[in-house]
Coordinates of N, CA and C in Angstrom, one line a residue:
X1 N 42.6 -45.3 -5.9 CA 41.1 -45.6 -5.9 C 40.4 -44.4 -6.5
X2 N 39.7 -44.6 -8.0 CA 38.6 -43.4 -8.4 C 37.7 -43.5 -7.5
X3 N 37.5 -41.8 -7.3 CA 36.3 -41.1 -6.4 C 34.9 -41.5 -7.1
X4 N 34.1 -42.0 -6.5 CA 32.5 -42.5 -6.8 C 32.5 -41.4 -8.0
X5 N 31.1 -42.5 -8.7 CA 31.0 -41.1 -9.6 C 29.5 -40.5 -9.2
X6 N 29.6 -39.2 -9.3 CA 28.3 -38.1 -8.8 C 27.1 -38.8 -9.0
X7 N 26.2 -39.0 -8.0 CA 24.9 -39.6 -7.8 C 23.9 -38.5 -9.3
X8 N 22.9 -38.8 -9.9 CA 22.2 -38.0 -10.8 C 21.1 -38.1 -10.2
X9 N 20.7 -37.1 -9.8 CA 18.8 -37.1 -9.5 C 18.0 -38.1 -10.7
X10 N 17.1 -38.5 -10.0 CA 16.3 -39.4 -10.2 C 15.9 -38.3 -11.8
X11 N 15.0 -38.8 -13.0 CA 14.5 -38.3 -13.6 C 13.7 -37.5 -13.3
X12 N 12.9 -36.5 -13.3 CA 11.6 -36.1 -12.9 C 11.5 -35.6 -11.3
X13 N 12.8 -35.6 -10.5 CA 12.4 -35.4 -9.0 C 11.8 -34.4 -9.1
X14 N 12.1 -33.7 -9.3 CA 12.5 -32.0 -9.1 C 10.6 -31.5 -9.6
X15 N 9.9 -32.7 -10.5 CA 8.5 -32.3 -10.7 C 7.9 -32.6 -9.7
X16 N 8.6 -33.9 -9.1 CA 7.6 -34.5 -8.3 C 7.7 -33.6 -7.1
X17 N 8.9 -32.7 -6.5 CA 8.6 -31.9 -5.4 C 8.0 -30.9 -5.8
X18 N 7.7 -30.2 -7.2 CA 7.1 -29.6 -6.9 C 5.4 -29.7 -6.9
X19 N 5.1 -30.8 -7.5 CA 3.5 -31.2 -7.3 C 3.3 -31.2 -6.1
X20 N 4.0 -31.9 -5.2 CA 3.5 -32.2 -3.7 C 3.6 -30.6 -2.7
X21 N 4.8 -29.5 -3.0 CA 4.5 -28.8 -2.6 C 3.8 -27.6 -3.3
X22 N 3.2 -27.7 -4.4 CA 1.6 -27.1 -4.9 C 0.9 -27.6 -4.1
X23 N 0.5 -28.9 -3.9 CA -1.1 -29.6 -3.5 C -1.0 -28.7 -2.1
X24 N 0.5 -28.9 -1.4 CA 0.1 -28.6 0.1 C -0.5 -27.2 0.2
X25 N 0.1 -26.7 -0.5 CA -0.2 -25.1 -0.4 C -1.6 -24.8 -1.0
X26 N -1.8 -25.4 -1.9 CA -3.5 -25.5 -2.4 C -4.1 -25.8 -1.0
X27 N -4.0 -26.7 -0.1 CA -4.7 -27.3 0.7 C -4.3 -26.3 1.8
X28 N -3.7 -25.9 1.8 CA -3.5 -24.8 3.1 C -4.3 -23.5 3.0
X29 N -4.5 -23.2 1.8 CA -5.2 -22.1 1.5 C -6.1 -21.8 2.5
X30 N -6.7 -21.3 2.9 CA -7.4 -21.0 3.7 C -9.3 -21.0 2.8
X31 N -9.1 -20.3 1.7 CA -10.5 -20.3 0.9 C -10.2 -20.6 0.2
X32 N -9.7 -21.7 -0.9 CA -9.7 -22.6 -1.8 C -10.8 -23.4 -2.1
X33 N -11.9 -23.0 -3.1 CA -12.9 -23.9 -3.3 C -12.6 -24.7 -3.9
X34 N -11.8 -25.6 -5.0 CA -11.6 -26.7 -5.6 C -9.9 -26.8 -6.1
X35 N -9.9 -28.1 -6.3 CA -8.9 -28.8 -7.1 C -9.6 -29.2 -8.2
X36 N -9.1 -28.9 -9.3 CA -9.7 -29.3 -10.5 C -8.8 -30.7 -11.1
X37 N -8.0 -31.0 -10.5 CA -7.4 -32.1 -11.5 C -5.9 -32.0 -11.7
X38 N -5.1 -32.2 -12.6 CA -4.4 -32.1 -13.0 C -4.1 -31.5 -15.0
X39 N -3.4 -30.6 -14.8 CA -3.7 -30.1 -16.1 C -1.8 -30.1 -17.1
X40 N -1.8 -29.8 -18.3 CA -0.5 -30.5 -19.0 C 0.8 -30.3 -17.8
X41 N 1.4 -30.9 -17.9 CA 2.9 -30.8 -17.4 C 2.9 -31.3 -16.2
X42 N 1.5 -32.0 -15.7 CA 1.7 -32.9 -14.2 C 1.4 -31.9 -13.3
X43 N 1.1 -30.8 -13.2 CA 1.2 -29.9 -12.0 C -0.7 -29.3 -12.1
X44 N -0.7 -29.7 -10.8 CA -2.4 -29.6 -10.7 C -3.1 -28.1 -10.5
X45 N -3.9 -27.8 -11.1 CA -4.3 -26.5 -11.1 C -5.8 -26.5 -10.0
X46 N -5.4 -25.5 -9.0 CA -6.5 -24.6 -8.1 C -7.1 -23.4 -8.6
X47 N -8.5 -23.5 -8.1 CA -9.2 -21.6 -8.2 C -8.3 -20.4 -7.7
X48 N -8.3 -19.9 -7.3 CA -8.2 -18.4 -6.7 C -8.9 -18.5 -5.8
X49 N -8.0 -18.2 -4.7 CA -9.0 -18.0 -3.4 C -10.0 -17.5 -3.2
X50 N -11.3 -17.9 -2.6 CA -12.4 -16.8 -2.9 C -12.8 -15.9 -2.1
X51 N -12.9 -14.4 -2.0 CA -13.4 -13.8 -1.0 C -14.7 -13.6 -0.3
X52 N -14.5 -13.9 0.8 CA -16.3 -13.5 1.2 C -16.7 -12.3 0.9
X53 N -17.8 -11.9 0.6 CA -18.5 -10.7 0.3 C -17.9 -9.8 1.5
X54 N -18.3 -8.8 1.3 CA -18.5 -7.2 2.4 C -19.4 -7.5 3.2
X55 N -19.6 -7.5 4.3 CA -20.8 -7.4 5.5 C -21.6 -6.2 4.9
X56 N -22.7 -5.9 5.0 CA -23.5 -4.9 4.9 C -22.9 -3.7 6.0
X57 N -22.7 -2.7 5.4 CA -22.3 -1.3 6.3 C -23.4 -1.2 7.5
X58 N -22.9 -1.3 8.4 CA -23.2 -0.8 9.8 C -22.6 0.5 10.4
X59 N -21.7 1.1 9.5 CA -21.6 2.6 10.1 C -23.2 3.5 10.0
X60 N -23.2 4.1 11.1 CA -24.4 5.0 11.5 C -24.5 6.5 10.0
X61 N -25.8 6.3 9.6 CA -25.6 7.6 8.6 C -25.5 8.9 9.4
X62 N -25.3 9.9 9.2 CA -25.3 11.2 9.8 C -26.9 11.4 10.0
X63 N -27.1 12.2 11.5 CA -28.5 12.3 11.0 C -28.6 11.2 12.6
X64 N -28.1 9.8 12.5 CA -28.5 9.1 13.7 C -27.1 9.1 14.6
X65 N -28.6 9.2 15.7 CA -27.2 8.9 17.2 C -28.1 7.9 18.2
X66 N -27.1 7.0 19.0 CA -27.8 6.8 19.8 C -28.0 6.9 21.9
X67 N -28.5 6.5 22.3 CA -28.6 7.3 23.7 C -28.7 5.9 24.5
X68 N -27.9 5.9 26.0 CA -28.0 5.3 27.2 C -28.9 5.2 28.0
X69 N -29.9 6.8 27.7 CA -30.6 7.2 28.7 C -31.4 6.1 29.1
X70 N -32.5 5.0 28.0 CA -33.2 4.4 28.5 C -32.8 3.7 29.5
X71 N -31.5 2.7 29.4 CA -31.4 1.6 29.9 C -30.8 0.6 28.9
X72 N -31.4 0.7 27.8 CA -30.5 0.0 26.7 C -29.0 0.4 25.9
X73 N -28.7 -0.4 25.1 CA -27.1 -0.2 24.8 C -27.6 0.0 23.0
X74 N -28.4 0.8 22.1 CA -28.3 0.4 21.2 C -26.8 1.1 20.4
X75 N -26.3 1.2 20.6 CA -25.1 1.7 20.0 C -24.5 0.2 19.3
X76 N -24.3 -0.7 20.0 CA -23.7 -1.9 20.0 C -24.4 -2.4 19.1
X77 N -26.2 -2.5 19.2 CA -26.8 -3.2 18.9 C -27.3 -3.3 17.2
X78 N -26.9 -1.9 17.1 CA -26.9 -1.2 15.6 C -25.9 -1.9 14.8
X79 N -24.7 -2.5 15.4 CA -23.6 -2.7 14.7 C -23.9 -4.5 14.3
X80 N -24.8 -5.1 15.1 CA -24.7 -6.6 15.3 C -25.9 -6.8 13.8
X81 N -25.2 -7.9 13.4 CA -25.9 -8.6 12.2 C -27.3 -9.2 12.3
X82 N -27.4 -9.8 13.4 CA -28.5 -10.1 14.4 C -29.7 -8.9 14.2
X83 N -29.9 -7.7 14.1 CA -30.7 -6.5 13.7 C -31.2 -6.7 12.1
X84 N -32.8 -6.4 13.0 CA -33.6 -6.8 11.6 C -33.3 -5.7 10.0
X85 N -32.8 -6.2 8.9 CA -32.7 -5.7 7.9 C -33.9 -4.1 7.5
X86 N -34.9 -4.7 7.8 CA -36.0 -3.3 7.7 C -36.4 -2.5 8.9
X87 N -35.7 -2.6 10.2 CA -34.7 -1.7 11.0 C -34.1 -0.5 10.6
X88 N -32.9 -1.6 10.2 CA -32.0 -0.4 9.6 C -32.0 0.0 8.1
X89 N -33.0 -0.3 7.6 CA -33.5 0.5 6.6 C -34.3 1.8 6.6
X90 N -34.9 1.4 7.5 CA -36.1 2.4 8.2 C -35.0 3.9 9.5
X91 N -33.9 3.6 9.8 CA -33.7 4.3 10.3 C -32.5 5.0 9.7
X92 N -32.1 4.4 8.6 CA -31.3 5.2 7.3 C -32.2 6.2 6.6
X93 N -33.6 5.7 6.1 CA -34.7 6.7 5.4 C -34.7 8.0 6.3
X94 N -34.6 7.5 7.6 CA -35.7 8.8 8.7 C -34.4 9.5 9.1
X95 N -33.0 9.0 9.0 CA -32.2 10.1 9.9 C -31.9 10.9 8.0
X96 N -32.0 10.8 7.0 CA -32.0 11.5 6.0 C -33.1 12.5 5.9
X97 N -34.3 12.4 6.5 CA -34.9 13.7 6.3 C -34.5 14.6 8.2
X98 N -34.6 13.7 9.0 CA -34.3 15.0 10.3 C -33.2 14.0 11.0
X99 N -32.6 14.7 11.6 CA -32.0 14.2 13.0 C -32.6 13.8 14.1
X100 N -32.5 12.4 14.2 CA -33.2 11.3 15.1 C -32.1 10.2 16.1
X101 N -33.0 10.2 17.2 CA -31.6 9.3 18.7 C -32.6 8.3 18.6
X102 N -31.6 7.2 18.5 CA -32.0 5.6 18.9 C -32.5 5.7 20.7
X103 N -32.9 5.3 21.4 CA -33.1 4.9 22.7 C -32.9 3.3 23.2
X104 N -33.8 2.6 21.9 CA -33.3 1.3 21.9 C -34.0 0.5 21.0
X105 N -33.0 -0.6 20.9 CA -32.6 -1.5 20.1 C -33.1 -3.1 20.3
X106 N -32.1 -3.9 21.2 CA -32.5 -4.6 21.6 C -31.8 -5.0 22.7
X107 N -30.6 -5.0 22.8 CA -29.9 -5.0 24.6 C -31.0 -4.0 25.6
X108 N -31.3 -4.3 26.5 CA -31.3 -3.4 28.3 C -32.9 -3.7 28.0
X109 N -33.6 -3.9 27.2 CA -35.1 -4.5 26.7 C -35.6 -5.7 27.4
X110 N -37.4 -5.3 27.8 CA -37.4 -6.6 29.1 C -38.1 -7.4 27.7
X111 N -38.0 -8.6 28.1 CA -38.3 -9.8 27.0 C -39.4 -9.3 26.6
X112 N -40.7 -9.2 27.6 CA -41.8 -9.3 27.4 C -42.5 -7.7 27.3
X113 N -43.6 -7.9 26.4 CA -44.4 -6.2 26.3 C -44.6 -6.0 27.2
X114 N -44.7 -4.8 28.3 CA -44.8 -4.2 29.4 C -45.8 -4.8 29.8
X115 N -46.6 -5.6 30.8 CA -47.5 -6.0 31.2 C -48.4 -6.6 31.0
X116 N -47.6 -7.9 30.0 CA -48.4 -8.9 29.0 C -47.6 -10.0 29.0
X117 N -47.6 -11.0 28.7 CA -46.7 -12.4 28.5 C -46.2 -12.5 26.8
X118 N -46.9 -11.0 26.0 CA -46.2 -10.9 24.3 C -44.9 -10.7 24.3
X119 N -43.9 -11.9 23.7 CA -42.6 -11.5 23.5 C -42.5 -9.9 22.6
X120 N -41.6 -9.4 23.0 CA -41.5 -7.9 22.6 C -41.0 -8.3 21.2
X121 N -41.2 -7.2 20.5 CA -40.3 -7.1 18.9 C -39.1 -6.9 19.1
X122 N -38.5 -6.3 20.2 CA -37.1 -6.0 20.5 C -36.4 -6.9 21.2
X123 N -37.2 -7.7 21.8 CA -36.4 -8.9 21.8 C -35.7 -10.1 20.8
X124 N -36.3 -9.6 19.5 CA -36.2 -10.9 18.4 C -35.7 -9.6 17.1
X125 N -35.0 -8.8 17.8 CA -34.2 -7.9 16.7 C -35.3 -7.1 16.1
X126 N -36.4 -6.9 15.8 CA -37.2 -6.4 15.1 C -38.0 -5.0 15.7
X127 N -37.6 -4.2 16.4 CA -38.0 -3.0 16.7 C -37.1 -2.1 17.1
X128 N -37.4 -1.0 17.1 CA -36.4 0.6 17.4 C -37.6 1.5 18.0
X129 N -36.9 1.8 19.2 CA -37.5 3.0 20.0 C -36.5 4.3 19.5
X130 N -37.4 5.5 19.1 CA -36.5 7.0 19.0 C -37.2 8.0 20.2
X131 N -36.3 8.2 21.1 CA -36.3 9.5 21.9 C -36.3 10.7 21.5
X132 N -35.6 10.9 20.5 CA -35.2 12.6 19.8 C -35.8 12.7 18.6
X133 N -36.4 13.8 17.7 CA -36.9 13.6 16.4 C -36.3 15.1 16.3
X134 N -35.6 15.5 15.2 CA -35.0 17.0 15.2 C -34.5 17.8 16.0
X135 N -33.6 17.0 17.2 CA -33.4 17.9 18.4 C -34.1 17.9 19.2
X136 N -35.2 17.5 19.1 CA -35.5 17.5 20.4 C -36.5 16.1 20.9
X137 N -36.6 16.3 21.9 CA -37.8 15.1 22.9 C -38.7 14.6 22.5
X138 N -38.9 13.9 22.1 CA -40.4 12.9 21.3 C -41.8 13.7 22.6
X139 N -42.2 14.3 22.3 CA -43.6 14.6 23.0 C -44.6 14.9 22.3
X140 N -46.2 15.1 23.0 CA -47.3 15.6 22.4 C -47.2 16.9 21.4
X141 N -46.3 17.8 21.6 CA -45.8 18.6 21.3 C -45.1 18.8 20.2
X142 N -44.0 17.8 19.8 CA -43.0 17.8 18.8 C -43.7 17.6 17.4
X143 N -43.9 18.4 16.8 CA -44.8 18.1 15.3 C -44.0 17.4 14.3
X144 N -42.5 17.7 14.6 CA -41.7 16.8 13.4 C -41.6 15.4 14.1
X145 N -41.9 15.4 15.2 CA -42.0 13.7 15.8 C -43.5 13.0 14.9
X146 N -44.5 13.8 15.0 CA -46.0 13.8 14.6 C -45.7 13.5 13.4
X147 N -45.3 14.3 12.4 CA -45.1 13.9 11.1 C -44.1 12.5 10.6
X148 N -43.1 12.4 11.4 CA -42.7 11.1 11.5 C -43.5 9.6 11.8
X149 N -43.8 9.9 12.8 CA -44.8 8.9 12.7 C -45.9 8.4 11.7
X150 N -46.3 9.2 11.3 CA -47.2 9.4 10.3 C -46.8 8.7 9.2
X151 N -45.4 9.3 8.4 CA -44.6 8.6 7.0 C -44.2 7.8 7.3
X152 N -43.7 7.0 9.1 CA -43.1 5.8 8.8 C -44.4 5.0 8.7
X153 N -45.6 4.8 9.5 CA -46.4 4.5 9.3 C -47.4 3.9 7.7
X154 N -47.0 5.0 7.0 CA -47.5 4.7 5.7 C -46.5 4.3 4.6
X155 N -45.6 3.9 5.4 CA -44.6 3.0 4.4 C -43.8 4.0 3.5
X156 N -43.3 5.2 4.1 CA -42.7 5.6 3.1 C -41.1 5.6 3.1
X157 N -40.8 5.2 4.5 CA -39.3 4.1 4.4 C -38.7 3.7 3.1
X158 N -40.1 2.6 2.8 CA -39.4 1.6 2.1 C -39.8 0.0 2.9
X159 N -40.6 0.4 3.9 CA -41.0 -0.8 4.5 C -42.1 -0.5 5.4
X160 N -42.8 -1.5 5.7 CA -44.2 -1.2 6.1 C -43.8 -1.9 7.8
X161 N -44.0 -1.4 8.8 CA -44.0 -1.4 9.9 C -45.4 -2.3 10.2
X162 N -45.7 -3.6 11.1 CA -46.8 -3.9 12.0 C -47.1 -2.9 13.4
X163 N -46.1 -1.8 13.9 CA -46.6 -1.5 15.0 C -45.8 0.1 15.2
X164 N -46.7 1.0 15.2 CA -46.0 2.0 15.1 C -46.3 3.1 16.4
X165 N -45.9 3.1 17.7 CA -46.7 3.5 19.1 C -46.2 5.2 18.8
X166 N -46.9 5.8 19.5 CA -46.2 7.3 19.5 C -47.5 7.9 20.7
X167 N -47.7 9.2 20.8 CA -48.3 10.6 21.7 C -49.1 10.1 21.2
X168 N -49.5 9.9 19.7 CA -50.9 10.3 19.0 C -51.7 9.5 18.6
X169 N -52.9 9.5 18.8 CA -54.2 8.3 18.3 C -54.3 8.6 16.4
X170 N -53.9 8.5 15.6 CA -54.1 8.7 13.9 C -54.8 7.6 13.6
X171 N -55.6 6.5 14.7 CA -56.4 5.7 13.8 C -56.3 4.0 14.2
X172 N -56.5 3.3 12.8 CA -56.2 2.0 13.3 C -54.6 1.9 13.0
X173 N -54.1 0.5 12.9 CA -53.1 0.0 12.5 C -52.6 0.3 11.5
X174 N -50.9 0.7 11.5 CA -50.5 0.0 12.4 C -50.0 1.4 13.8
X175 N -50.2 1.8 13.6 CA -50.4 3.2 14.8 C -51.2 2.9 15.9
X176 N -50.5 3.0 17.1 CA -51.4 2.6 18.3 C -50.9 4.0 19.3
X177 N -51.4 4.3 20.5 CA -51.2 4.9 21.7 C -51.2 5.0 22.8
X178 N -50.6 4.6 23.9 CA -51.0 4.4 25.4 C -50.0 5.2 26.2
X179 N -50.3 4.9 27.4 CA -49.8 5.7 28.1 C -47.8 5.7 28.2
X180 N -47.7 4.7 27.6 CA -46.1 4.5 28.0 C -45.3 4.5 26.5
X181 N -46.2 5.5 25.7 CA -45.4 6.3 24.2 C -45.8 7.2 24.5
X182 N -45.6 8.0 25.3 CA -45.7 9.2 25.5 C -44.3 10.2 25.1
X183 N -43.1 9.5 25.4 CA -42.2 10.0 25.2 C -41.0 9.5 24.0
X184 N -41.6 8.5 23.0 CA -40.9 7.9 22.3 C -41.3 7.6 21.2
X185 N -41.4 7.1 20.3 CA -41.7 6.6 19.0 C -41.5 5.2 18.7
X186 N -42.0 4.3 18.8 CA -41.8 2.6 18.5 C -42.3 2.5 17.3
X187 N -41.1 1.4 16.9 CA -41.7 1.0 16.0 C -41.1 -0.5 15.7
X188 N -42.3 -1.6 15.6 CA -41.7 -3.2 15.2 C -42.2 -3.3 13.9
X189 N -41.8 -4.7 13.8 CA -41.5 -5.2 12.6 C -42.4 -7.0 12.8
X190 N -43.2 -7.5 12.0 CA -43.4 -9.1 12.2 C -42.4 -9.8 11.0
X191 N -42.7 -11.3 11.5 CA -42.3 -12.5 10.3 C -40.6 -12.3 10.6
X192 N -39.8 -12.6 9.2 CA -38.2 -13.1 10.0 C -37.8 -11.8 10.0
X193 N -36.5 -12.0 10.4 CA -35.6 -10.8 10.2 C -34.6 -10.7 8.9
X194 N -34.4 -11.7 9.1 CA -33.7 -11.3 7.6 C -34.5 -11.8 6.1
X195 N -34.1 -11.0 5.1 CA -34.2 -12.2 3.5 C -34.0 -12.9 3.7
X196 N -35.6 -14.2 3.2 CA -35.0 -15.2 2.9 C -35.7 -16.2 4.2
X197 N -35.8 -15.9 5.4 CA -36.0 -16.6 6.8 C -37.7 -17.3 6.3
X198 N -37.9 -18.1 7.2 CA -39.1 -18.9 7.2 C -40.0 -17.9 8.2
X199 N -41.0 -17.9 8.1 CA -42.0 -16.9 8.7 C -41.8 -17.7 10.0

């Protein structure tokens, strides 16, 4: 009895496995924006996976540190995307000319402005308290705190502050003074937090 004769693959198998395992692998991709079709030879052509962008750098520049002392956690708070853009613009400008301590951010912050029903700016990401201005203690005293105040005040960040609290009376808005900046430097921000946001 002759032995069978050898089975021949189908015409074309050998394409058809490999379209099907292209597609799957296309579709498993994780960032695969499109399938375009099919292009000569039967075998369908994909993009290149797409990368998401880089997060904007959240390492601290030299120059800033932050502190527990108040009660708040800004260390954390520095790093969270959630933090208003002209924030940390404003405290990239100011640790470039002195050495300046966060106190706070927005964690350990009571909702509301001290003894008012105004939601705080630090509640909605938009303000930074500084304890230290050059080494030393934000007081009546500290002139490079004085001068600070002053340039962030007049926008020379790179962004114009609504609320700038400190020791010192320099006038109207956005610079204000009371009894509970005596030791600190505030500063908010109004409208969204990020580019782009609806007022």
């Amino acid at each position: 009895m002759a032995p069978p004769a050898p089975r021949r693959p189908a015409p074309g198998g050998g394409l058809a496995v490999l379209v099907v395992v292209t597609m799957l692998a296309a579709l498993a991709a994780p960032h695969a924006t499109a399938f375009h079709g099919l292009i000569a030879g039967g075998l369908p052509a994909i993009t290149v996976p797409s990368r998401s962008a880089p997060p904007p750098t959240t390492r601290p520049p030299s120059g800033l540190t932050f502190t527990n002392a108040a009660g708040c956690r800004p260390a954390g708070d520095y790093r969270s995307p959630r933090l208003d853009w002209r924030v940390r613009t404003l405290l990239a400008a100011a640790a470039d000319r002195q050495p300046i301590r966060v106190s706070c951010l927005h964690t350990g912050h009571s909702w509301y402005v001290k003894g008012t029903r105004l939601v705080s700016n630090h509640s909605v990401w938009r303000a930074v308290d500084l304890d230290r201005v050059d080494g030393h203690p934000v007081s009546p005293s500290n002139s490079a705190a004085r001068r600070l105040a002053l340039w962030i005040g007049r926008s020379r960040a790179g962004v114009q502050p609504s609320e700038v609290g400190s020791p010192w009376r320099f006038g109207g808005r956005p610079w204000f003074s009371d009894a509970g900046h005596q030791g600190h430097l505030h500063v908010g921000f109004l409208g969204p937090t990020q580019p782009g946001e609806a007022q």
